[in-house]
Amino acid sequence: MGRVRLEAITWERLGDLLAERLLDLKPADGGPWPRIAIDGAPAARPGDLAHRVGEALRVRGRSSLVVGTEGFLRPASVRLEYGHQDVDAYYDGWYDTGALWREVFGPLEADGDGRVLPDLWDPAADRATRSPYVELPPGGVLLLHGPFLLRHWFPFDLSVHVLLSPGALRRRTPEAEHWTLPAFERYEQETDPVGTADVLVRADDPHRPAWSG
């Protein structure tokens, strides 16, 4: 954690403050769509925070689109080519980053049309979702949540990392998924999300988060 100073906050207040910050955020590429990362292991529940921020934006009159990377998993034949518990495959090959670039970030470039595909693949049914495209109006905010987001050079205008200590990560990860834990250790070592993210949220206690402000 280094010298990062964290302050206690409620989830409700955190969602409100992040939404307020996004109202004035100008995309770095000059386009009309701010792109936000809510990064964290599944056990940290980054999607919950993304939806909370989206709701806070809605009541402030700002459109948003929440997209989860679990909707961009590769087919099982690709994800599980090396077995059901291959850590390297989980870290490097489970998520279709090419589809995220093409279907999510491409349409939100400065000259894009704002038509985003919210998901591509249903991992439970192992088939395409066939979801319709969603048109995000100018000024609308993309809230992308999932693990390992800060290692792909995605063009985020603001990044939030939801942090769990190693002990909390192990406790809150289902035992059947403990094999994934080395991937998150590797992510910390290679990407340093704590030092890279613009906003840090510590969620060891799910009822009492703290953030870097």
Coordinates of N, CA, C and O in Angstrom, one line a residue, residues 26-163:
K26 N -13.5 15.0 -18.7 CA -13.3 15.2 -20.1 C -12.5 14.0 -20.7 O -11.3 13.8 -20.2
P27 N -13.0 13.3 -21.7 CA -12.2 12.2 -22.3 C -10.9 12.7 -22.8 O -10.8 13.8 -23.4
A28 N -9.8 11.9 -22.7 CA -8.5 12.3 -23.1 C -8.4 12.5 -24.6 O -7.6 13.3 -25.1
D29 N -9.2 11.7 -25.4 CA -9.2 11.8 -26.8 C -10.0 12.9 -27.4 O -10.2 13.0 -28.6
G30 N -10.7 13.7 -26.6 CA -11.6 14.7 -27.0 C -12.9 14.3 -27.5 O -13.8 15.1 -27.9
G31 N -13.2 13.0 -27.3 CA -14.5 12.4 -27.7 C -15.6 12.7 -26.6 O -15.3 13.3 -25.6
P32 N -16.8 12.3 -26.9 CA -17.9 12.7 -25.9 C -18.2 11.6 -24.9 O -19.1 11.8 -24.1
W33 N -17.4 10.5 -24.9 CA -17.8 9.4 -24.0 C -16.7 9.1 -23.0 O -15.7 8.4 -23.4
P34 N -16.8 9.5 -21.7 CA -15.8 9.0 -20.7 C -15.8 7.5 -20.5 O -16.9 6.9 -20.5
R35 N -14.7 6.9 -20.4 CA -14.5 5.5 -20.2 C -13.9 5.2 -18.9 O -12.7 5.6 -18.7
I36 N -14.6 4.5 -18.1 CA -14.2 4.3 -16.7 C -13.9 2.8 -16.4 O -14.7 1.9 -16.8
A37 N -12.8 2.5 -15.7 CA -12.6 1.1 -15.3 C -12.9 1.0 -13.8 O -12.6 1.8 -13.0
I38 N -13.7 -0.1 -13.5 CA -13.9 -0.5 -12.1 C -13.2 -1.9 -12.0 O -13.8 -2.9 -12.3
D39 N -12.0 -1.9 -11.6 CA -11.1 -3.0 -11.7 C -11.1 -3.8 -10.3 O -11.1 -3.2 -9.3
G40 N -11.2 -5.1 -10.4 CA -11.1 -5.9 -9.2 C -11.4 -7.3 -9.4 O -12.0 -7.7 -10.4
A41 N -10.9 -8.2 -8.5 CA -11.1 -9.6 -8.5 C -12.6 -9.8 -8.4 O -13.3 -9.0 -7.8
P42 N -13.2 -10.9 -8.9 CA -14.6 -11.2 -8.7 C -15.0 -11.1 -7.2 O -16.1 -10.6 -6.9
A43 N -14.2 -11.6 -6.3 CA -14.5 -11.5 -4.9 C -14.7 -10.1 -4.4 O -15.3 -9.9 -3.3
A44 N -14.1 -9.1 -5.0 CA -14.2 -7.7 -4.6 C -15.5 -7.1 -5.1 O -15.8 -6.0 -4.7
R45 N -16.2 -7.8 -6.0 CA -17.5 -7.4 -6.5 C -17.4 -6.0 -7.2 O -18.2 -5.1 -6.8
P46 N -16.5 -5.8 -8.1 CA -16.4 -4.5 -8.8 C -17.7 -4.1 -9.5 O -18.0 -2.9 -9.7
G47 N -18.5 -5.1 -9.9 CA -19.7 -4.8 -10.6 C -20.7 -4.1 -9.8 O -21.5 -3.3 -10.3
D48 N -20.7 -4.5 -8.5 CA -21.7 -3.8 -7.6 C -21.4 -2.3 -7.5 O -22.3 -1.5 -7.5
L49 N -20.1 -1.9 -7.5 CA -19.7 -0.5 -7.4 C -20.1 0.1 -8.8 O -20.6 1.3 -8.8
A50 N -19.8 -0.6 -9.9 CA -20.1 0.0 -11.2 C -21.6 0.3 -11.3 O -22.0 1.4 -11.8
H51 N -22.5 -0.6 -10.9 CA -23.9 -0.3 -10.9 C -24.3 0.8 -10.0 O -25.2 1.6 -10.3
R52 N -23.7 0.9 -8.8 CA -24.0 1.9 -7.9 C -23.6 3.3 -8.5 O -24.4 4.3 -8.4
V53 N -22.5 3.4 -9.2 CA -22.1 4.6 -9.8 C -23.0 5.0 -11.0 O -23.4 6.1 -11.2
G54 N -23.4 3.9 -11.7 CA -24.4 4.1 -12.8 C -25.7 4.7 -12.3 O -26.3 5.6 -12.9
E55 N -26.2 4.2 -11.2 CA -27.4 4.7 -10.6 C -27.3 6.1 -10.1 O -28.2 7.0 -10.3
A56 N -26.1 6.4 -9.5 CA -25.9 7.8 -9.1 C -25.8 8.8 -10.2 O -26.2 9.9 -10.1
L57 N -25.2 8.3 -11.4 CA -25.2 9.1 -12.6 C -26.6 9.3 -13.1 O -27.0 10.4 -13.5
R58 N -27.5 8.3 -13.1 CA -28.8 8.4 -13.6 C -29.6 9.5 -12.9 O -30.3 10.3 -13.5
V59 N -29.5 9.5 -11.5 CA -30.3 10.5 -10.8 C -29.8 11.9 -11.0 O -30.5 12.9 -10.7
R60 N -28.6 12.0 -11.5 CA -28.0 13.3 -11.9 C -28.2 13.7 -13.3 O -27.7 14.6 -13.8
G61 N -29.0 12.9 -14.0 CA -29.3 13.2 -15.4 C -28.3 12.8 -16.4 O -28.4 13.2 -17.6
R62 N -27.4 11.9 -16.1 CA -26.3 11.5 -17.0 C -26.5 10.0 -17.3 O -26.6 9.2 -16.4
S63 N -26.5 9.7 -18.6 CA -26.6 8.3 -19.1 C -25.3 7.6 -18.8 O -24.2 8.2 -18.8
S64 N -25.4 6.3 -18.6 CA -24.2 5.4 -18.5 C -24.5 4.0 -19.0 O -25.7 3.7 -19.2
L65 N -23.5 3.3 -19.2 CA -23.7 1.9 -19.6 C -22.7 1.1 -18.8 O -21.5 1.3 -18.9
V66 N -23.2 0.1 -18.0 CA -22.4 -0.8 -17.3 C -22.1 -2.1 -18.1 O -23.0 -2.7 -18.5
V67 N -20.8 -2.4 -18.3 CA -20.4 -3.6 -19.0 C -19.5 -4.4 -18.2 O -18.5 -3.9 -17.6
G68 N -19.8 -5.7 -18.1 CA -18.9 -6.6 -17.3 C -18.1 -7.4 -18.3 O -18.6 -8.0 -19.3
T69 N -16.8 -7.7 -17.9 CA -16.0 -8.5 -18.8 C -16.4 -9.9 -18.8 O -16.0 -10.7 -19.7
E70 N -17.2 -10.4 -17.8 CA -17.7 -11.7 -17.8 C -18.6 -12.0 -19.0 O -18.8 -13.2 -19.4
G71 N -19.1 -10.9 -19.7 CA -19.9 -11.1 -20.9 C -19.0 -11.2 -22.1 O -19.5 -11.3 -23.2
F72 N -17.7 -11.1 -21.9 CA -16.7 -11.2 -23.0 C -15.7 -12.3 -22.8 O -14.6 -12.2 -23.2
L73 N -16.2 -13.4 -22.1 CA -15.3 -14.5 -22.0 C -15.2 -15.3 -23.3 O -16.2 -15.2 -24.1
R74 N -14.1 -15.9 -23.5 CA -14.0 -16.7 -24.7 C -14.8 -18.0 -24.6 O -15.1 -18.4 -23.5
P75 N -15.1 -18.7 -25.7 CA -15.8 -20.0 -25.6 C -15.0 -21.0 -24.8 O -13.7 -20.9 -24.6
A76 N -15.7 -21.9 -24.2 CA -15.1 -22.9 -23.3 C -14.0 -23.7 -24.0 O -12.9 -24.0 -23.4
S77 N -14.1 -23.9 -25.3 CA -13.1 -24.7 -26.0 C -11.8 -24.0 -26.0 O -10.7 -24.6 -26.1
V78 N -11.8 -22.6 -26.0 CA -10.6 -21.8 -26.0 C -10.1 -21.6 -24.5 O -9.0 -21.8 -24.2
R79 N -11.1 -21.2 -23.6 CA -10.7 -20.9 -22.2 C -10.1 -22.2 -21.6 O -9.1 -22.0 -20.8
L80 N -10.6 -23.3 -21.8 CA -10.2 -24.5 -21.1 C -9.4 -25.5 -21.9 O -9.3 -26.6 -21.6
E81 N -8.7 -24.9 -22.9 CA -7.9 -25.8 -23.8 C -6.8 -26.5 -23.0 O -6.5 -27.6 -23.3
Y82 N -6.3 -25.8 -22.0 CA -5.2 -26.4 -21.2 C -5.7 -26.9 -19.8 O -4.9 -27.1 -18.9
G83 N -7.0 -27.1 -19.7 CA -7.6 -27.6 -18.4 C -8.4 -26.6 -17.8 O -8.4 -25.4 -18.1
H84 N -9.2 -27.1 -16.8 CA -10.1 -26.2 -16.1 C -9.5 -25.3 -15.0 O -10.1 -24.4 -14.5
Q85 N -8.2 -25.6 -14.7 CA -7.5 -24.8 -13.6 C -6.1 -24.4 -14.0 O -5.2 -24.4 -13.2
D86 N -6.0 -23.9 -15.3 CA -4.7 -23.4 -15.7 C -4.6 -21.9 -15.5 O -5.4 -21.1 -16.0
V87 N -3.7 -21.6 -14.5 CA -3.6 -20.2 -14.1 C -3.2 -19.2 -15.2 O -3.7 -18.1 -15.4
D88 N -2.2 -19.7 -16.0 CA -1.7 -18.8 -17.1 C -2.9 -18.5 -18.1 O -3.0 -17.4 -18.6
A89 N -3.7 -19.6 -18.4 CA -4.8 -19.4 -19.4 C -5.8 -18.4 -18.8 O -6.3 -17.5 -19.5
Y90 N -6.1 -18.5 -17.5 CA -7.0 -17.6 -16.8 C -6.5 -16.2 -16.9 O -7.3 -15.3 -17.2
Y91 N -5.3 -16.0 -16.7 CA -4.7 -14.7 -16.7 C -4.6 -14.1 -18.1 O -4.9 -12.9 -18.3
D92 N -4.2 -14.9 -19.0 CA -3.9 -14.3 -20.4 C -5.0 -14.6 -21.4 O -5.0 -13.9 -22.4
G93 N -5.8 -15.6 -21.2 CA -6.6 -16.0 -22.4 C -8.1 -16.2 -22.1 O -8.8 -16.6 -23.1
W94 N -8.6 -16.0 -20.9 CA -10.0 -16.2 -20.7 C -10.9 -15.1 -21.3 O -12.0 -15.4 -21.7
Y95 N -10.4 -13.9 -21.3 CA -11.2 -12.7 -21.7 C -10.9 -12.3 -23.1 O -9.7 -12.2 -23.5
D96 N -11.9 -12.1 -23.9 CA -11.7 -11.7 -25.3 C -11.5 -10.2 -25.4 O -12.4 -9.4 -25.7
T97 N -10.2 -9.8 -25.2 CA -9.9 -8.4 -25.2 C -10.0 -7.8 -26.6 O -10.3 -6.6 -26.7
G98 N -9.8 -8.6 -27.6 CA -10.0 -8.1 -29.0 C -11.5 -7.7 -29.2 O -11.7 -6.7 -29.8
A99 N -12.4 -8.5 -28.7 CA -13.8 -8.1 -28.8 C -14.1 -6.9 -28.0 O -15.0 -6.1 -28.5
L100 N -13.5 -6.8 -26.9 CA -13.7 -5.5 -26.1 C -13.3 -4.3 -26.8 O -13.9 -3.3 -26.8
W101 N -12.1 -4.4 -27.4 CA -11.6 -3.3 -28.2 C -12.6 -3.0 -29.4 O -12.9 -1.8 -29.6
R102 N -13.0 -4.0 -30.0 CA -13.8 -3.9 -31.3 C -15.3 -3.4 -30.9 O -15.8 -2.5 -31.6
E103 N -15.9 -4.0 -29.9 CA -17.3 -3.8 -29.7 C -17.6 -2.8 -28.6 O -18.8 -2.3 -28.5
V104 N -16.6 -2.5 -27.8 CA -16.9 -1.5 -26.7 C -16.1 -0.3 -26.9 O -16.7 0.8 -26.9
F105 N -14.8 -0.4 -27.0 CA -14.0 0.8 -27.1 C -14.0 1.5 -28.4 O -14.0 2.7 -28.5
G106 N -14.0 0.7 -29.5 CA -14.0 1.2 -30.8 C -15.2 2.2 -31.1 O -15.0 3.3 -31.6
P107 N -16.4 1.8 -30.8 CA -17.5 2.7 -31.0 C -17.5 4.0 -30.1 O -18.2 4.9 -30.4
L108 N -16.6 4.0 -29.1 CA -16.6 5.1 -28.2 C -15.3 6.0 -28.4 O -15.0 6.8 -27.6
E109 N -14.7 5.7 -29.5 CA -13.6 6.6 -29.9 C -14.2 8.0 -30.3 O -15.4 8.1 -30.6
A110 N -13.3 8.9 -30.5 CA -13.8 10.3 -30.8 C -14.7 10.4 -32.0 O -15.6 11.1 -32.1
D111 N -14.4 9.5 -33.0 CA -15.2 9.5 -34.2 C -16.1 8.3 -34.3 O -16.6 8.0 -35.4
G112 N -16.4 7.7 -33.2 CA -17.3 6.5 -33.1 C -18.7 6.9 -33.2 O -19.1 8.1 -33.2
D113 N -19.6 5.8 -33.3 CA -21.0 6.1 -33.4 C -21.7 5.8 -32.1 O -23.0 6.0 -32.0
G114 N -21.0 5.4 -31.0 CA -21.6 5.2 -29.7 C -22.4 3.9 -29.6 O -23.1 3.7 -28.5
R115 N -22.4 3.1 -30.6 CA -23.2 1.8 -30.5 C -22.4 0.7 -30.0 O -21.5 0.2 -30.6
V116 N -22.6 0.3 -28.7 CA -21.8 -0.6 -28.0 C -22.5 -1.9 -27.8 O -23.7 -2.0 -27.6
L117 N -21.8 -3.0 -28.0 CA -22.3 -4.4 -27.7 C -22.1 -4.6 -26.2 O -20.9 -4.7 -25.8
P118 N -23.2 -4.8 -25.4 CA -23.0 -4.9 -23.9 C -22.4 -6.2 -23.5 O -21.8 -6.3 -22.4
D119 N -22.6 -7.3 -24.3 CA -22.0 -8.6 -24.0 C -22.0 -9.4 -25.3 O -22.7 -9.1 -26.2
L120 N -21.2 -10.4 -25.3 CA -20.9 -11.2 -26.5 C -21.2 -12.7 -26.3 O -21.7 -13.4 -27.1
W121 N -20.8 -13.2 -25.1 CA -20.8 -14.6 -24.9 C -21.4 -15.0 -23.5 O -21.1 -14.3 -22.5
D122 N -22.3 -16.0 -23.5 CA -22.9 -16.5 -22.3 C -22.1 -17.7 -21.8 O -22.2 -18.8 -22.5
P123 N -21.2 -17.6 -20.8 CA -20.4 -18.7 -20.4 C -21.2 -19.9 -19.9 O -20.7 -21.0 -20.0
A124 N -22.3 -19.6 -19.3 CA -23.1 -20.8 -18.7 C -23.7 -21.6 -19.9 O -23.6 -22.9 -19.8
A125 N -24.2 -21.0 -20.9 CA -24.7 -21.7 -22.0 C -23.7 -22.0 -23.1 O -23.9 -22.8 -24.0
D126 N -22.5 -21.3 -23.0 CA -21.4 -21.4 -23.9 C -21.9 -21.2 -25.3 O -21.6 -22.0 -26.2
R127 N -22.5 -20.1 -25.5 CA -22.9 -19.6 -26.8 C -23.1 -18.1 -26.9 O -23.1 -17.5 -25.8
A128 N -23.2 -17.6 -28.1 CA -23.3 -16.1 -28.2 C -24.6 -15.6 -27.6 O -25.6 -16.3 -27.6
T129 N -24.5 -14.5 -27.0 CA -25.7 -13.9 -26.3 C -26.7 -13.3 -27.3 O -27.9 -13.3 -27.0
R130 N -26.2 -12.9 -28.4 CA -27.0 -12.2 -29.4 C -27.8 -11.0 -28.9 O -28.9 -10.6 -29.3
S131 N -27.1 -10.3 -27.9 CA -27.7 -9.1 -27.4 C -27.7 -8.0 -28.4 O -26.8 -7.9 -29.2
P132 N -28.7 -7.1 -28.4 CA -28.7 -6.0 -29.3 C -27.7 -4.9 -28.9 O -27.3 -4.8 -27.7
Y133 N -27.2 -4.1 -29.9 CA -26.3 -3.0 -29.6 C -27.1 -2.0 -28.8 O -28.3 -1.8 -28.9
V134 N -26.4 -1.3 -27.9 CA -26.9 -0.2 -27.1 C -26.2 1.1 -27.6 O -25.0 1.2 -27.6
E135 N -27.0 2.1 -27.8 CA -26.5 3.4 -28.3 C -26.3 4.3 -27.1 O -27.3 4.7 -26.4
L136 N -25.1 4.6 -26.7 CA -24.7 5.5 -25.6 C -24.7 6.9 -26.1 O -23.9 7.2 -27.0
P137 N -25.6 7.8 -25.6 CA -25.6 9.1 -26.2 C -24.3 9.9 -25.8 O -23.6 9.6 -24.9
P138 N -24.0 10.9 -26.6 CA -22.9 11.8 -26.2 C -23.0 12.3 -24.8 O -24.0 12.7 -24.3
G139 N -21.9 12.2 -24.1 CA -21.9 12.5 -22.7 C -22.1 11.3 -21.8 O -21.9 11.4 -20.6
G140 N -22.6 10.2 -22.4 CA -22.8 9.0 -21.6 C -21.5 8.4 -21.2 O -20.5 8.5 -21.9
V141 N -21.5 7.7 -20.0 CA -20.3 7.2 -19.4 C -20.3 5.6 -19.5 O -21.2 5.0 -19.2
L142 N -19.2 5.1 -20.0 CA -18.9 3.7 -20.0 C -18.3 3.3 -18.6 O -17.3 3.9 -18.2
L143 N -19.0 2.3 -18.0 CA -18.4 1.8 -16.7 C -18.1 0.3 -16.9 O -19.0 -0.6 -16.9
L144 N -16.9 0.0 -17.2 CA -16.4 -1.4 -17.5 C -15.9 -2.0 -16.2 O -15.0 -1.4 -15.6
H145 N -16.4 -3.1 -15.8 CA -15.9 -3.7 -14.6 C -15.4 -5.2 -14.8 O -15.9 -5.8 -15.7
G146 N -14.4 -5.6 -14.0 CA -13.9 -6.9 -14.2 C -12.5 -7.0 -13.7 O -11.9 -6.0 -13.2
P147 N -11.9 -8.2 -13.7 CA -10.5 -8.3 -13.2 C -9.5 -8.0 -14.3 O -9.8 -8.0 -15.5
F148 N -8.3 -7.6 -13.9 CA -7.1 -7.5 -14.8 C -7.3 -6.3 -15.8 O -6.6 -6.4 -16.9
L149 N -8.1 -5.4 -15.6 CA -8.4 -4.4 -16.6 C -7.3 -3.4 -16.9 O -7.2 -2.9 -18.0
L150 N -6.4 -3.3 -16.0 CA -5.3 -2.2 -16.1 C -4.1 -2.7 -16.8 O -3.1 -2.0 -16.9
R151 N -4.1 -3.9 -17.3 CA -3.0 -4.5 -18.0 C -3.1 -4.6 -19.5 O -2.2 -5.1 -20.2
H152 N -4.2 -4.0 -20.1 CA -4.4 -4.2 -21.5 C -4.3 -2.9 -22.3 O -4.6 -2.9 -23.5
W153 N -3.9 -1.8 -21.7 CA -3.8 -0.5 -22.4 C -5.1 0.0 -22.9 O -5.2 0.7 -23.9
F154 N -6.2 -0.4 -22.3 CA -7.5 0.1 -22.6 C -7.5 1.6 -22.4 O -6.9 2.1 -21.4
P155 N -8.2 2.4 -23.2 CA -8.1 3.9 -23.1 C -9.1 4.4 -22.0 O -10.0 5.2 -22.3
F156 N -8.8 4.1 -20.8 CA -9.7 4.6 -19.7 C -9.3 6.1 -19.4 O -8.2 6.5 -19.4
D157 N -10.4 6.8 -19.1 CA -10.2 8.2 -18.7 C -10.1 8.3 -17.2 O -9.7 9.3 -16.6
L158 N -10.6 7.3 -16.5 CA -10.4 7.2 -15.0 C -10.5 5.7 -14.6 O -11.3 5.0 -15.2
S159 N -9.6 5.3 -13.7 CA -9.6 3.9 -13.3 C -9.7 3.8 -11.8 O -9.2 4.6 -11.0
V160 N -10.6 2.9 -11.3 CA -10.8 2.6 -9.9 C -10.4 1.2 -9.7 O -10.9 0.3 -10.4
H161 N -9.6 0.9 -8.7 CA -9.2 -0.4 -8.3 C -9.8 -0.8 -7.0 O -9.6 -0.1 -6.0
V162 N -10.6 -1.8 -6.9 CA -11.2 -2.3 -5.7 C -10.3 -3.4 -5.1 O -10.2 -4.5 -5.7
L163 N -9.6 -3.1 -4.0 CA -8.5 -3.9 -3.5 C -9.0 -4.8 -2.4 O -9.8 -4.3 -1.5

